[in-house]
Amino acid sequence: MSAAELSDCRSVIFGCEGLTLSRAEKKFFKAEQPFGFILFARNVEDPKQLRKLVKALRAAVGRPDAPVLIDQEGGRVQRLRAPHWFEAKPFGFFGGMYESDPDRAIEALRLTTRLIAADLQAAGITVNCTPCLDLRLPETVEAIGDRAFAADPQVVARLGAVVAEEMLTAGIIPVIKHMPGHGRATVDSHHELPHVTAARPDLEQTDFAPFTALSLLPWGMTSHILFDEIDPDHPATLSETVITTIIREGIGFDGLLLTDDLNMKALSGSLAERAGAALAAGVDIVLHCSGVLEEMKDVAAACPPLTEKARARIELGNRVFDQAPATIDVTADRARLDELLAGVTA
């Protein structure tokens, strides 16, 4: 994507309503020029349909390399499902496996990630919202649950690095989430605002640590969580304090920063107000996932063109692809993965 094309993009990523684009959606996307798109299960039927939709999204904005995102973690969170696509174990499975056999767990996770990447390559999807670097604690809300690898920050960082490395090797941008950590949340931010009361020094040693370890990765996503001891008035997505002093300065992340979905009920105010507040707080790009056109119109009106810093972060992130994406031997990798997982009940 050229500098000129980036300068015309709005600081937003949108979903779409269904399996194909309507005329109204095509007209809207052409006029508003969102930076990219995100897909959900409602947008997926079979490989042929998916490839056509991905091409149609890019055609709508006139950019053949416009980012197309998906959440394909494994377990409960994978938009591409059998029988057409590989079904992966959740991250918590590999965390459990790591406790007894770290080398086997890492190899199995590496192969799993390659198989996911092969499906994304075939579809033309270029960004995967993974890995989840949240801690898996006794109090962790089920909405995260086994999407998280483990309670140990070092294990989370090690396994998260495997996922990120394999995605990058396959030519797919990983998105580390949910910054600066969702593990202590005891309620689901899809439905209400979680509060975390731990002090910053404790969080730096635990929840923030995996993000610090992987802070050089190109893209990240915020959490809709209120950290009472850091900013008692604003959830992380809307908090200049959290974004500047914790994510940018403390964690050291200078990549492209996205919000989690603006529609989640942890946030308050209109969608336009949420978008404006997140961008004002220092997020680079807002994420609106519902695919509802009238909502997208409101959000777009609050989203200016990408800032110079955001464009620089995008360009820097794209530079990690200094060679052609790896070709994945799906048959061999699947056979080896089945061998590694035979009899494993982690």
Short mmCIF file of the C-alpha atoms (twelve columns), coordinates in Angstrom:
data_MODEL
# 
_entry.id   MODEL 
# 
loop_
_atom_site.group_PDB 
_atom_site.id 
_atom_site.type_symbol 
_atom_site.label_atom_id 
_atom_site.label_alt_id 
_atom_site.label_comp_id 
_atom_site.label_asym_id 
_atom_site.label_seq_id 
_atom_site.Cartn_x 
_atom_site.Cartn_y 
_atom_site.Cartn_z 
_atom_site.pdbx_PDB_model_num 
ATOM 1   C CA . MET A 1   0.000   0.000   0.000  1 
ATOM 2   C CA . SER A 2   1.560   3.283   -1.106 1 
ATOM 3   C CA . ALA A 3   1.948   6.357   1.085  1 
ATOM 4   C CA . ALA A 4   -0.608  8.151   -1.085 1 
ATOM 5   C CA . GLU A 5   -3.130  5.348   -0.656 1 
ATOM 6   C CA . LEU A 6   -2.601  5.304   3.101  1 
ATOM 7   C CA . SER A 7   -3.149  9.045   3.336  1 
ATOM 8   C CA . ASP A 8   -6.637  8.547   1.864  1 
ATOM 9   C CA . CYS A 9   -7.637  5.842   4.368  1 
ATOM 10  C CA . ARG A 10  -9.839  6.488   7.369  1 
ATOM 11  C CA . SER A 11  -8.674  5.311   10.789 1 
ATOM 12  C CA . VAL A 12  -11.233 2.511   10.994 1 
ATOM 13  C CA . ILE A 13  -11.666 -1.173  10.187 1 
ATOM 14  C CA . PHE A 14  -15.211 -2.339  9.410  1 
ATOM 15  C CA . GLY A 15  -17.089 -5.599  9.249  1 
ATOM 16  C CA . CYS A 16  -19.738 -6.376  6.636  1 
ATOM 17  C CA . GLU A 17  -23.217 -7.802  6.932  1 
ATOM 18  C CA . GLY A 18  -23.261 -11.127 5.119  1 
ATOM 19  C CA . LEU A 19  -21.766 -13.528 2.613  1 
ATOM 20  C CA . THR A 20  -21.629 -10.975 -0.213 1 
ATOM 21  C CA . LEU A 21  -21.434 -7.204  -0.390 1 
ATOM 22  C CA . SER A 22  -24.595 -5.248  -1.077 1 
ATOM 23  C CA . ARG A 23  -24.606 -2.298  -3.461 1 
ATOM 24  C CA . ALA A 24  -25.024 0.011   -0.499 1 
ATOM 25  C CA . GLU A 25  -21.967 -1.473  1.219  1 
ATOM 26  C CA . LYS A 26  -19.851 -1.184  -1.913 1 
ATOM 27  C CA . LYS A 27  -20.869 2.444   -2.336 1 
ATOM 28  C CA . PHE A 28  -20.191 3.226   1.319  1 
ATOM 29  C CA . PHE A 29  -16.767 1.554   1.417  1 
ATOM 30  C CA . LYS A 30  -15.706 3.273   -1.808 1 
ATOM 31  C CA . ALA A 31  -16.692 6.667   -0.448 1 
ATOM 32  C CA . GLU A 32  -15.363 6.279   3.100  1 
ATOM 33  C CA . GLN A 33  -12.161 4.286   2.424  1 
ATOM 34  C CA . PRO A 34  -11.777 2.348   5.687  1 
ATOM 35  C CA . PHE A 35  -8.232  1.131   6.265  1 
ATOM 36  C CA . GLY A 36  -9.392  -2.487  6.219  1 
ATOM 37  C CA . PHE A 37  -12.042 -5.069  7.038  1 
ATOM 38  C CA . ILE A 38  -12.729 -7.834  9.552  1 
ATOM 39  C CA . LEU A 39  -14.630 -11.068 8.933  1 
ATOM 40  C CA . PHE A 40  -16.876 -13.126 11.222 1 
ATOM 41  C CA . ALA A 41  -18.732 -16.431 11.000 1 
ATOM 42  C CA . ARG A 42  -21.687 -14.644 9.416  1 
ATOM 43  C CA . ASN A 43  -19.435 -13.845 6.455  1 
ATOM 44  C CA . VAL A 44  -18.219 -17.397 5.889  1 
ATOM 45  C CA . GLU A 45  -19.824 -20.269 3.984  1 
ATOM 46  C CA . ASP A 46  -17.175 -22.152 1.989  1 
ATOM 47  C CA . PRO A 47  -13.704 -21.480 0.532  1 
ATOM 48  C CA . LYS A 48  -14.922 -20.244 -2.865 1 
ATOM 49  C CA . GLN A 49  -17.419 -17.818 -1.341 1 
ATOM 50  C CA . LEU A 50  -14.838 -16.570 1.154  1 
ATOM 51  C CA . ARG A 51  -12.224 -15.839 -1.507 1 
ATOM 52  C CA . LYS A 52  -14.813 -13.932 -3.549 1 
ATOM 53  C CA . LEU A 53  -15.847 -11.856 -0.553 1 
ATOM 54  C CA . VAL A 54  -12.247 -10.989 0.338  1 
ATOM 55  C CA . LYS A 55  -11.626 -9.864  -3.249 1 
ATOM 56  C CA . ALA A 56  -14.873 -7.878  -3.272 1 
ATOM 57  C CA . LEU A 57  -13.921 -6.025  -0.091 1 
ATOM 58  C CA . ARG A 58  -10.606 -4.975  -1.579 1 
ATOM 59  C CA . ALA A 59  -12.229 -4.054  -4.879 1 
ATOM 60  C CA . ALA A 60  -14.709 -1.837  -3.032 1 
ATOM 61  C CA . VAL A 61  -11.889 0.396   -1.778 1 
ATOM 62  C CA . GLY A 62  -9.722  -0.015  -4.893 1 
ATOM 63  C CA . ARG A 63  -6.762  -1.385  -2.932 1 
ATOM 64  C CA . PRO A 64  -5.701  -4.971  -3.694 1 
ATOM 65  C CA . ASP A 65  -3.632  -5.071  -0.509 1 
ATOM 66  C CA . ALA A 66  -6.203  -3.613  1.883  1 
ATOM 67  C CA . PRO A 67  -5.900  -5.566  5.160  1 
ATOM 68  C CA . VAL A 68  -8.539  -8.221  5.771  1 
ATOM 69  C CA . LEU A 69  -8.642  -9.431  9.377  1 
ATOM 70  C CA . ILE A 70  -10.125 -12.424 11.147 1 
ATOM 71  C CA . ASP A 71  -10.091 -13.987 14.633 1 
ATOM 72  C CA . GLN A 72  -8.733  -17.485 14.032 1 
ATOM 73  C CA . GLU A 73  -7.229  -18.449 17.371 1 
ATOM 74  C CA . GLY A 74  -8.497  -22.001 17.868 1 
ATOM 75  C CA . GLY A 75  -10.986 -23.476 20.292 1 
ATOM 76  C CA . ARG A 76  -14.080 -21.321 20.734 1 
ATOM 77  C CA . VAL A 77  -12.701 -18.439 18.705 1 
ATOM 78  C CA . GLN A 78  -12.238 -19.501 15.102 1 
ATOM 79  C CA . ARG A 79  -14.445 -18.146 12.360 1 
ATOM 80  C CA . LEU A 80  -13.382 -20.768 9.807  1 
ATOM 81  C CA . ARG A 81  -14.669 -24.192 10.809 1 
ATOM 82  C CA . ALA A 82  -14.819 -27.805 9.636  1 
ATOM 83  C CA . PRO A 83  -15.581 -29.338 7.230  1 
ATOM 84  C CA . HIS A 84  -13.860 -26.789 5.018  1 
ATOM 85  C CA . TRP A 85  -11.141 -25.596 7.379  1 
ATOM 86  C CA . PHE A 86  -8.791  -26.890 10.053 1 
ATOM 87  C CA . GLU A 87  -10.196 -26.965 13.604 1 
ATOM 88  C CA . ALA A 88  -7.505  -26.004 16.116 1 
ATOM 89  C CA . LYS A 89  -7.200  -26.693 19.832 1 
ATOM 90  C CA . PRO A 90  -7.523  -23.652 22.137 1 
ATOM 91  C CA . PHE A 91  -4.401  -21.989 23.491 1 
ATOM 92  C CA . GLY A 92  -5.122  -23.310 26.975 1 
ATOM 93  C CA . PHE A 93  -4.647  -26.837 25.645 1 
ATOM 94  C CA . PHE A 94  -1.087  -26.033 24.620 1 
ATOM 95  C CA . GLY A 95  -0.437  -24.276 27.914 1 
ATOM 96  C CA . GLY A 96  -1.482  -27.413 29.754 1 
ATOM 97  C CA . MET A 97  0.652   -29.556 27.472 1 
ATOM 98  C CA . TYR A 98  3.624   -27.274 28.101 1 
ATOM 99  C CA . GLU A 99  3.563   -28.062 31.818 1 
ATOM 100 C CA . SER A 100 4.523   -31.699 31.222 1 
ATOM 101 C CA . ASP A 101 6.358   -31.543 27.879 1 
ATOM 102 C CA . PRO A 102 7.444   -28.075 26.725 1 
ATOM 103 C CA . ASP A 103 9.191   -29.198 23.544 1 
ATOM 104 C CA . ARG A 104 6.226   -31.251 22.404 1 
ATOM 105 C CA . ALA A 105 3.823   -28.417 23.185 1 
ATOM 106 C CA . ILE A 106 5.875   -25.907 21.204 1 
ATOM 107 C CA . GLU A 107 6.133   -28.197 18.183 1 
ATOM 108 C CA . ALA A 108 2.412   -28.964 18.297 1 
ATOM 109 C CA . LEU A 109 1.542   -25.271 18.583 1 
ATOM 110 C CA . ARG A 110 3.903   -24.421 15.742 1 
ATOM 111 C CA . LEU A 111 2.268   -26.983 13.452 1 
ATOM 112 C CA . THR A 112 -1.216  -25.899 14.518 1 
ATOM 113 C CA . THR A 113 -0.383  -22.298 13.674 1 
ATOM 114 C CA . ARG A 114 0.959   -23.294 10.256 1 
ATOM 115 C CA . LEU A 115 -2.255  -25.141 9.453  1 
ATOM 116 C CA . ILE A 116 -4.310  -22.107 10.468 1 
ATOM 117 C CA . ALA A 117 -2.032  -19.896 8.369  1 
ATOM 118 C CA . ALA A 118 -2.470  -22.154 5.341  1 
ATOM 119 C CA . ASP A 119 -6.246  -21.658 5.501  1 
ATOM 120 C CA . LEU A 120 -5.805  -17.886 5.761  1 
ATOM 121 C CA . GLN A 121 -3.317  -17.795 2.879  1 
ATOM 122 C CA . ALA A 122 -5.770  -19.670 0.653  1 
ATOM 123 C CA . ALA A 123 -8.538  -17.201 1.490  1 
ATOM 124 C CA . GLY A 124 -6.399  -14.101 0.963  1 
ATOM 125 C CA . ILE A 125 -6.719  -13.037 4.623  1 
ATOM 126 C CA . THR A 126 -3.657  -11.062 5.696  1 
ATOM 127 C CA . VAL A 127 -4.157  -10.255 9.402  1 
ATOM 128 C CA . ASN A 128 -5.042  -12.665 12.210 1 
ATOM 129 C CA . CYS A 129 -6.135  -11.267 15.581 1 
ATOM 130 C CA . THR A 130 -3.949  -13.639 17.565 1 
ATOM 131 C CA . PRO A 131 -2.132  -14.461 19.842 1 
ATOM 132 C CA . CYS A 132 -4.058  -13.776 23.013 1 
ATOM 133 C CA . LEU A 133 -1.406  -12.824 25.603 1 
ATOM 134 C CA . ASP A 134 -3.770  -12.518 28.559 1 
ATOM 135 C CA . LEU A 135 -2.991  -14.549 31.671 1 
ATOM 136 C CA . ARG A 136 -5.183  -17.505 32.593 1 
ATOM 137 C CA . LEU A 137 -5.842  -16.965 36.291 1 
ATOM 138 C CA . PRO A 138 -8.343  -18.529 38.707 1 
ATOM 139 C CA . GLU A 139 -10.543 -15.442 38.426 1 
ATOM 140 C CA . THR A 140 -10.270 -15.043 34.634 1 
ATOM 141 C CA . VAL A 141 -13.694 -14.619 33.075 1 
ATOM 142 C CA . GLU A 142 -14.888 -17.465 30.856 1 
ATOM 143 C CA . ALA A 143 -14.980 -15.121 27.846 1 
ATOM 144 C CA . ILE A 144 -11.184 -15.404 27.958 1 
ATOM 145 C CA . GLY A 145 -10.815 -18.752 29.747 1 
ATOM 146 C CA . ASP A 146 -8.931  -21.280 27.638 1 
ATOM 147 C CA . ARG A 147 -8.207  -18.664 25.022 1 
ATOM 148 C CA . ALA A 148 -5.283  -17.822 27.319 1 
ATOM 149 C CA . PHE A 149 -2.231  -20.084 27.464 1 
ATOM 150 C CA . ALA A 150 -1.323  -20.085 31.154 1 
ATOM 151 C CA . ALA A 151 -0.929  -18.147 34.394 1 
ATOM 152 C CA . ASP A 152 2.848   -17.835 34.063 1 
ATOM 153 C CA . PRO A 153 3.781   -14.711 32.052 1 
ATOM 154 C CA . GLN A 154 6.958   -16.351 30.747 1 
ATOM 155 C CA . VAL A 155 5.028   -19.325 29.383 1 
ATOM 156 C CA . VAL A 156 2.465   -17.014 27.793 1 
ATOM 157 C CA . ALA A 157 5.231   -14.998 26.130 1 
ATOM 158 C CA . ARG A 158 7.044   -18.114 24.908 1 
ATOM 159 C CA . LEU A 159 3.962   -19.715 23.373 1 
ATOM 160 C CA . GLY A 160 2.655   -16.393 22.049 1 
ATOM 161 C CA . ALA A 161 5.971   -15.895 20.278 1 
ATOM 162 C CA . VAL A 162 5.555   -19.244 18.503 1 
ATOM 163 C CA . VAL A 163 2.168   -18.184 17.131 1 
ATOM 164 C CA . ALA A 164 3.438   -14.774 16.062 1 
ATOM 165 C CA . GLU A 165 6.562   -16.192 14.406 1 
ATOM 166 C CA . GLU A 166 4.622   -18.714 12.338 1 
ATOM 167 C CA . MET A 167 2.046   -16.140 11.266 1 
ATOM 168 C CA . LEU A 168 4.769   -13.751 10.140 1 
ATOM 169 C CA . THR A 169 6.606   -16.505 8.282  1 
ATOM 170 C CA . ALA A 170 3.383   -17.233 6.411  1 
ATOM 171 C CA . GLY A 171 3.002   -13.570 5.438  1 
ATOM 172 C CA . ILE A 172 0.189   -12.882 7.906  1 
ATOM 173 C CA . ILE A 173 0.294   -10.089 10.476 1 
ATOM 174 C CA . PRO A 174 -0.441  -11.240 14.049 1 
ATOM 175 C CA . VAL A 175 -2.258  -8.949  16.481 1 
ATOM 176 C CA . ILE A 176 -1.280  -9.268  20.147 1 
ATOM 177 C CA . LYS A 177 -4.254  -8.829  22.466 1 
ATOM 178 C CA . HIS A 178 -5.829  -7.636  24.738 1 
ATOM 179 C CA . MET A 179 -3.419  -4.883  25.787 1 
ATOM 180 C CA . PRO A 180 -2.363  -4.325  28.488 1 
ATOM 181 C CA . GLY A 181 -3.980  -7.540  29.795 1 
ATOM 182 C CA . HIS A 182 -7.448  -9.035  30.270 1 
ATOM 183 C CA . GLY A 183 -6.613  -11.909 32.623 1 
ATOM 184 C CA . ARG A 184 -7.754  -10.276 35.868 1 
ATOM 185 C CA . ALA A 185 -11.157 -9.323  34.491 1 
ATOM 186 C CA . THR A 186 -13.945 -11.188 36.272 1 
ATOM 187 C CA . VAL A 187 -16.785 -10.045 34.003 1 
ATOM 188 C CA . ASP A 188 -17.200 -10.197 30.235 1 
ATOM 189 C CA . SER A 189 -16.392 -6.879  28.542 1 
ATOM 190 C CA . HIS A 190 -18.828 -7.790  25.773 1 
ATOM 191 C CA . HIS A 191 -21.555 -7.149  28.353 1 
ATOM 192 C CA . GLU A 192 -20.162 -4.871  31.095 1 
ATOM 193 C CA . LEU A 193 -17.065 -2.965  32.139 1 
ATOM 194 C CA . PRO A 194 -14.510 -5.040  34.082 1 
ATOM 195 C CA . HIS A 195 -12.545 -3.368  36.885 1 
ATOM 196 C CA . VAL A 196 -9.021  -4.418  37.820 1 
ATOM 197 C CA . THR A 197 -7.815  -3.183  41.213 1 
ATOM 198 C CA . ALA A 198 -4.213  -4.448  41.180 1 
ATOM 199 C CA . ALA A 199 -1.447  -1.870  41.479 1 
ATOM 200 C CA . ARG A 200 0.768   -1.001  38.557 1 
ATOM 201 C CA . PRO A 201 3.955   -2.634  39.977 1 
ATOM 202 C CA . ASP A 202 2.124   -5.937  40.362 1 
ATOM 203 C CA . LEU A 203 0.646   -5.689  36.885 1 
ATOM 204 C CA . GLU A 204 4.047   -4.940  35.382 1 
ATOM 205 C CA . GLN A 205 5.400   -8.196  36.819 1 
ATOM 206 C CA . THR A 206 2.417   -10.244 35.661 1 
ATOM 207 C CA . ASP A 207 -0.263  -9.129  33.195 1 
ATOM 208 C CA . PHE A 208 1.860   -6.634  31.286 1 
ATOM 209 C CA . ALA A 209 4.931   -8.874  31.050 1 
ATOM 210 C CA . PRO A 210 3.960   -10.985 27.992 1 
ATOM 211 C CA . PHE A 211 3.183   -7.821  26.043 1 
ATOM 212 C CA . THR A 212 6.517   -6.331  27.047 1 
ATOM 213 C CA . ALA A 213 8.294   -9.491  25.892 1 
ATOM 214 C CA . LEU A 214 6.600   -9.285  22.470 1 
ATOM 215 C CA . SER A 215 6.460   -5.503  22.198 1 
ATOM 216 C CA . LEU A 216 8.322   -5.433  18.864 1 
ATOM 217 C CA . LEU A 217 5.478   -7.161  17.038 1 
ATOM 218 C CA . PRO A 218 3.743   -4.963  14.466 1 
ATOM 219 C CA . TRP A 219 0.082   -4.814  15.574 1 
ATOM 220 C CA . GLY A 220 -1.751  -4.863  18.919 1 
ATOM 221 C CA . MET A 221 -5.313  -4.575  20.232 1 
ATOM 222 C CA . THR A 222 -6.564  -2.834  23.373 1 
ATOM 223 C CA . SER A 223 -8.823  -4.196  26.103 1 
ATOM 224 C CA . HIS A 224 -12.006 -2.527  27.345 1 
ATOM 225 C CA . ILE A 225 -10.939 -2.785  30.997 1 
ATOM 226 C CA . LEU A 226 -10.773 -0.162  33.748 1 
ATOM 227 C CA . PHE A 227 -7.518  -0.261  35.735 1 
ATOM 228 C CA . ASP A 228 -8.563  1.509   38.927 1 
ATOM 229 C CA . GLU A 229 -5.044  2.298   40.139 1 
ATOM 230 C CA . ILE A 230 -3.921  3.690   36.757 1 
ATOM 231 C CA . ASP A 231 -6.932  5.546   35.354 1 
ATOM 232 C CA . PRO A 232 -10.114 5.204   37.422 1 
ATOM 233 C CA . ASP A 233 -12.190 7.148   34.923 1 
ATOM 234 C CA . HIS A 234 -11.528 5.533   31.540 1 
ATOM 235 C CA . PRO A 235 -11.231 1.951   30.269 1 
ATOM 236 C CA . ALA A 236 -7.906  1.197   28.579 1 
ATOM 237 C CA . THR A 237 -9.261  1.723   25.053 1 
ATOM 238 C CA . LEU A 238 -10.327 5.271   25.929 1 
ATOM 239 C CA . SER A 239 -7.514  6.125   28.347 1 
ATOM 240 C CA . GLU A 240 -4.671  8.357   27.244 1 
ATOM 241 C CA . THR A 241 -2.892  7.408   30.464 1 
ATOM 242 C CA . VAL A 242 -3.061  3.677   29.761 1 
ATOM 243 C CA . ILE A 243 -2.189  4.033   26.086 1 
ATOM 244 C CA . THR A 244 0.680   6.490   26.598 1 
ATOM 245 C CA . THR A 245 2.237   5.596   29.947 1 
ATOM 246 C CA . ILE A 246 1.486   1.856   30.004 1 
ATOM 247 C CA . ILE A 247 1.251   0.528   26.435 1 
ATOM 248 C CA . ARG A 248 3.592   2.927   24.625 1 
ATOM 249 C CA . GLU A 249 6.101   3.817   27.342 1 
ATOM 250 C CA . GLY A 250 5.932   1.043   29.950 1 
ATOM 251 C CA . ILE A 251 5.388   -1.962  27.699 1 
ATOM 252 C CA . GLY A 252 7.345   -0.313  24.892 1 
ATOM 253 C CA . PHE A 253 4.882   -1.130  22.122 1 
ATOM 254 C CA . ASP A 254 5.194   1.252   19.190 1 
ATOM 255 C CA . GLY A 255 3.279   -0.806  16.638 1 
ATOM 256 C CA . LEU A 256 -0.142  -0.175  15.148 1 
ATOM 257 C CA . LEU A 257 -2.713  -0.096  17.948 1 
ATOM 258 C CA . LEU A 258 -6.337  -1.111  17.298 1 
ATOM 259 C CA . THR A 259 -9.305  -1.011  19.618 1 
ATOM 260 C CA . ASP A 260 -11.287 -4.097  20.426 1 
ATOM 261 C CA . ASP A 261 -14.804 -3.932  18.959 1 
ATOM 262 C CA . LEU A 262 -16.516 -0.601  19.645 1 
ATOM 263 C CA . ASN A 263 -19.880 -2.346  20.003 1 
ATOM 264 C CA . MET A 264 -18.894 -4.083  23.229 1 
ATOM 265 C CA . LYS A 265 -20.975 -2.908  26.181 1 
ATOM 266 C CA . ALA A 266 -17.979 -2.196  28.405 1 
ATOM 267 C CA . LEU A 267 -17.840 1.129   26.547 1 
ATOM 268 C CA . SER A 268 -20.436 3.838   26.980 1 
ATOM 269 C CA . GLY A 269 -21.670 6.666   24.786 1 
ATOM 270 C CA . SER A 270 -22.649 6.575   21.132 1 
ATOM 271 C CA . LEU A 271 -20.505 4.655   18.684 1 
ATOM 272 C CA . ALA A 272 -19.246 7.929   17.226 1 
ATOM 273 C CA . GLU A 273 -18.334 9.150   20.718 1 
ATOM 274 C CA . ARG A 274 -16.500 5.897   21.458 1 
ATOM 275 C CA . ALA A 275 -14.550 6.103   18.211 1 
ATOM 276 C CA . GLY A 276 -13.612 9.727   18.758 1 
ATOM 277 C CA . ALA A 277 -12.556 9.132   22.356 1 
ATOM 278 C CA . ALA A 278 -10.382 6.130   21.451 1 
ATOM 279 C CA . LEU A 279 -8.592  8.023   18.697 1 
ATOM 280 C CA . ALA A 280 -8.132  11.045  20.971 1 
ATOM 281 C CA . ALA A 281 -6.624  8.773   23.620 1 
ATOM 282 C CA . GLY A 282 -3.966  7.585   21.190 1 
ATOM 283 C CA . VAL A 283 -5.320  4.475   19.483 1 
ATOM 284 C CA . ASP A 284 -4.355  4.391   15.788 1 
ATOM 285 C CA . ILE A 285 -7.404  2.632   14.354 1 
ATOM 286 C CA . VAL A 286 -10.854 1.764   15.693 1 
ATOM 287 C CA . LEU A 287 -12.534 -1.564  15.060 1 
ATOM 288 C CA . HIS A 288 -16.266 -1.722  14.348 1 
ATOM 289 C CA . CYS A 289 -17.479 -5.252  13.777 1 
ATOM 290 C CA . SER A 290 -21.275 -5.443  13.546 1 
ATOM 291 C CA . GLY A 291 -21.572 -4.892  9.799  1 
ATOM 292 C CA . VAL A 292 -24.643 -2.717  10.365 1 
ATOM 293 C CA . LEU A 293 -24.458 0.002   7.728  1 
ATOM 294 C CA . GLU A 294 -26.178 2.749   9.696  1 
ATOM 295 C CA . GLU A 295 -23.778 2.191   12.592 1 
ATOM 296 C CA . MET A 296 -20.816 2.286   10.208 1 
ATOM 297 C CA . LYS A 297 -21.952 5.635   8.858  1 
ATOM 298 C CA . ASP A 298 -21.927 7.108   12.370 1 
ATOM 299 C CA . VAL A 299 -18.500 5.667   13.138 1 
ATOM 300 C CA . ALA A 300 -16.988 6.793   9.835  1 
ATOM 301 C CA . ALA A 301 -18.051 10.358  10.512 1 
ATOM 302 C CA . ALA A 302 -15.951 10.309  13.695 1 
ATOM 303 C CA . CYS A 303 -12.865 8.763   12.076 1 
ATOM 304 C CA . PRO A 304 -10.422 11.114  10.337 1 
ATOM 305 C CA . PRO A 305 -7.753  9.935   7.905  1 
ATOM 306 C CA . LEU A 306 -4.896  7.929   9.346  1 
ATOM 307 C CA . THR A 307 -2.411  10.043  11.252 1 
ATOM 308 C CA . GLU A 308 1.178   10.358  10.125 1 
ATOM 309 C CA . LYS A 309 2.252   8.174   13.066 1 
ATOM 310 C CA . ALA A 310 -0.279  5.497   12.178 1 
ATOM 311 C CA . ARG A 311 0.878   5.462   8.562  1 
ATOM 312 C CA . ALA A 312 4.490   5.120   9.693  1 
ATOM 313 C CA . ARG A 313 3.546   2.210   11.969 1 
ATOM 314 C CA . ILE A 314 1.728   0.467   9.133  1 
ATOM 315 C CA . GLU A 315 4.676   0.897   6.791  1 
ATOM 316 C CA . LEU A 316 7.124   -0.302  9.453  1 
ATOM 317 C CA . GLY A 317 4.998   -3.357  10.147 1 
ATOM 318 C CA . ASN A 318 4.886   -4.235  6.468  1 
ATOM 319 C CA . ARG A 319 8.673   -4.242  6.323  1 
ATOM 320 C CA . VAL A 320 8.861   -7.454  8.335  1 
ATOM 321 C CA . PHE A 321 7.911   -9.267  5.141  1 
ATOM 322 C CA . ASP A 322 11.295  -9.153  3.446  1 
ATOM 323 C CA . GLN A 323 10.799  -12.469 1.691  1 
ATOM 324 C CA . ALA A 324 7.992   -14.458 0.071  1 
ATOM 325 C CA . PRO A 325 5.537   -16.114 2.467  1 
ATOM 326 C CA . ALA A 326 6.399   -19.688 3.400  1 
ATOM 327 C CA . THR A 327 4.690   -22.488 1.498  1 
ATOM 328 C CA . ILE A 328 3.018   -24.799 3.994  1 
ATOM 329 C CA . ASP A 329 2.933   -28.561 3.513  1 
ATOM 330 C CA . VAL A 330 -0.504  -29.141 4.978  1 
ATOM 331 C CA . THR A 331 -0.496  -32.917 4.580  1 
ATOM 332 C CA . ALA A 332 2.864   -33.447 6.277  1 
ATOM 333 C CA . ASP A 333 2.183   -30.913 9.034  1 
ATOM 334 C CA . ARG A 334 -1.232  -32.408 9.804  1 
ATOM 335 C CA . ALA A 335 0.209   -35.919 9.977  1 
ATOM 336 C CA . ARG A 336 2.956   -34.824 12.356 1 
ATOM 337 C CA . LEU A 337 0.488   -32.862 14.503 1 
ATOM 338 C CA . ASP A 338 -1.815  -35.871 14.803 1 
ATOM 339 C CA . GLU A 339 1.189   -37.920 15.902 1 
ATOM 340 C CA . LEU A 340 2.150   -35.374 18.564 1 
ATOM 341 C CA . LEU A 341 -1.384  -35.086 19.926 1 
ATOM 342 C CA . ALA A 342 -2.165  -38.790 19.989 1 
ATOM 343 C CA . GLY A 343 -3.221  -39.643 23.530 1 
ATOM 344 C CA . VAL A 344 -2.693  -36.106 24.869 1 
ATOM 345 C CA . THR A 345 -5.462  -34.965 27.218 1 
ATOM 346 C CA . ALA A 346 -3.941  -31.670 28.426 1 
# 
